Tab-separated table of C-alpha atoms in Angstrom:
chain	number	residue	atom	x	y	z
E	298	UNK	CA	63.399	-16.147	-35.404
E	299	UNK	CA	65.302	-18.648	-37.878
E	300	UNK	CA	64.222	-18.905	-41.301
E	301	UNK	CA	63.419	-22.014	-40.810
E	302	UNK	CA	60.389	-20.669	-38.239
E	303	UNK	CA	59.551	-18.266	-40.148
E	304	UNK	CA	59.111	-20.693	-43.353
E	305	UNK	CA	57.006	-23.154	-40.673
E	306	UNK	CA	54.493	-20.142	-39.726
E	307	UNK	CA	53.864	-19.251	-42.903
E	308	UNK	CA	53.143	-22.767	-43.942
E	309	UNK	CA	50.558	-22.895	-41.060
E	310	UNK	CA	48.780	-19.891	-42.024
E	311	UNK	CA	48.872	-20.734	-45.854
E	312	UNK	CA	46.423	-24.295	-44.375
E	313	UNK	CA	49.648	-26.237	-44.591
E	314	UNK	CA	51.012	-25.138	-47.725
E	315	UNK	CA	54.704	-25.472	-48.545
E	316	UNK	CA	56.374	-21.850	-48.216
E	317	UNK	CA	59.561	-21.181	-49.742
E	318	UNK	CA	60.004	-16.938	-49.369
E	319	UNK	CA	59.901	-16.549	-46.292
E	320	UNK	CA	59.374	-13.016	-46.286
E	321	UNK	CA	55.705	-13.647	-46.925
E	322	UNK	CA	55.498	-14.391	-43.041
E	323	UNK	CA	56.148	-10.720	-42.717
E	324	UNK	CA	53.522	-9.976	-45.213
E	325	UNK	CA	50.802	-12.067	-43.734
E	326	UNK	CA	51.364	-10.796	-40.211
E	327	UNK	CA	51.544	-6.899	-40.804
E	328	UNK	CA	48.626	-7.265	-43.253
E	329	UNK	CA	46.564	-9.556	-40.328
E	330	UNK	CA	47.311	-6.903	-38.063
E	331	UNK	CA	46.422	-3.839	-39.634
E	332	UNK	CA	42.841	-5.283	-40.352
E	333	UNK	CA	42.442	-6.451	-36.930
E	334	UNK	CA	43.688	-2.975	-35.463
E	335	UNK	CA	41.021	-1.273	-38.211
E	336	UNK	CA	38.105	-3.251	-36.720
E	337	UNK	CA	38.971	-1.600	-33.610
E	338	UNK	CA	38.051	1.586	-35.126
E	339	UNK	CA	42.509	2.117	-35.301
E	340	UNK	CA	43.107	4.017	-38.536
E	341	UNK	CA	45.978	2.327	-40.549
E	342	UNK	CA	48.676	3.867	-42.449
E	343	UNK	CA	50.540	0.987	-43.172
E	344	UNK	CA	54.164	0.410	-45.886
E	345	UNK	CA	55.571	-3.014	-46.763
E	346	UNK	CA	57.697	-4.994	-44.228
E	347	UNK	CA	61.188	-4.441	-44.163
E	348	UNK	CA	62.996	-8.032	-43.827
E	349	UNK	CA	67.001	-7.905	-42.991
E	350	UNK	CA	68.749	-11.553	-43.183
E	351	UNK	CA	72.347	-11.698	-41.998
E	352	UNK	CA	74.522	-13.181	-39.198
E	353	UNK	CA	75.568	-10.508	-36.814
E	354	UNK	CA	73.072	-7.897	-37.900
E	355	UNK	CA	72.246	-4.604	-35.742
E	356	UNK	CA	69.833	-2.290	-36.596
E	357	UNK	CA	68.630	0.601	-34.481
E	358	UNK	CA	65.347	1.740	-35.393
E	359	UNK	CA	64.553	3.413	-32.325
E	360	UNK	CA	65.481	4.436	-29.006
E	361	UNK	CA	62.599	2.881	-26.983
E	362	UNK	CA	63.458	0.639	-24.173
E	363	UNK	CA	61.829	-2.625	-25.454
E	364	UNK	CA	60.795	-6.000	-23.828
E	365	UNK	CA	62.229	-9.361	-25.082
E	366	UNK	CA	60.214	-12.541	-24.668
E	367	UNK	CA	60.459	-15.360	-25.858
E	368	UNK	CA	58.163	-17.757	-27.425
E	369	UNK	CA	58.471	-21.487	-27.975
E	370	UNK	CA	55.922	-22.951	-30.208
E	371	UNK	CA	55.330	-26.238	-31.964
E	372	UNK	CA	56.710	-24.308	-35.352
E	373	UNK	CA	59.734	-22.795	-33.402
E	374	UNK	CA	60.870	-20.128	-30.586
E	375	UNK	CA	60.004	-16.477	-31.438
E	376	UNK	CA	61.497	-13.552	-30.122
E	377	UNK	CA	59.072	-10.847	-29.715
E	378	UNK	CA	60.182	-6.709	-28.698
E	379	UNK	CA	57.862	-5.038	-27.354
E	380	UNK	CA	57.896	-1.356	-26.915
E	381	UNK	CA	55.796	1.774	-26.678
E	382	UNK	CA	56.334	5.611	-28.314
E	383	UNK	CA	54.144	8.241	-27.510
């Protein structure tokens, strides 16, 4: 996602406050889930976000196949991976 989204989500789940670090989007969301995967009995062994900013950036983290979709919302289009490691 652009910064720009990111900034906008953050602002929305801050009740509309003005967010400037983006990177507290990242916070917010990892935190939110890990409680909501604890109240379904999930044990949680969580570290802090890692955030990479660039133009051109590649990162492999994993060798998963992974599913891309796309999400347009009123804040901005997300791009979500999703993939599975057992």
């Amino acid at each position: 996602m652009t910064e720009n989204t990111a900034k906008n989500i953050a602002s929305v789940m801050m009740c509309g406050m003005s967010v400037e670090v983006f990177d507290e989007m990242a916070n917010m969301v990892t935190a939110n889930a890990a409680i909501s995967l604890e109240g379904l009995g999930q044990e949680m062994d969580i570290s802090p976000p890692t955030l990479i900013v660039g133009k051109n950036v590649v990162t492999r983290i994993s060798s998963v196949k992974t599913l891309a979709a796309e999400i347009s919302t009123e804040v901005g289009v997300i791009e979500v991976n999703i993939g599975l490691e057992i």
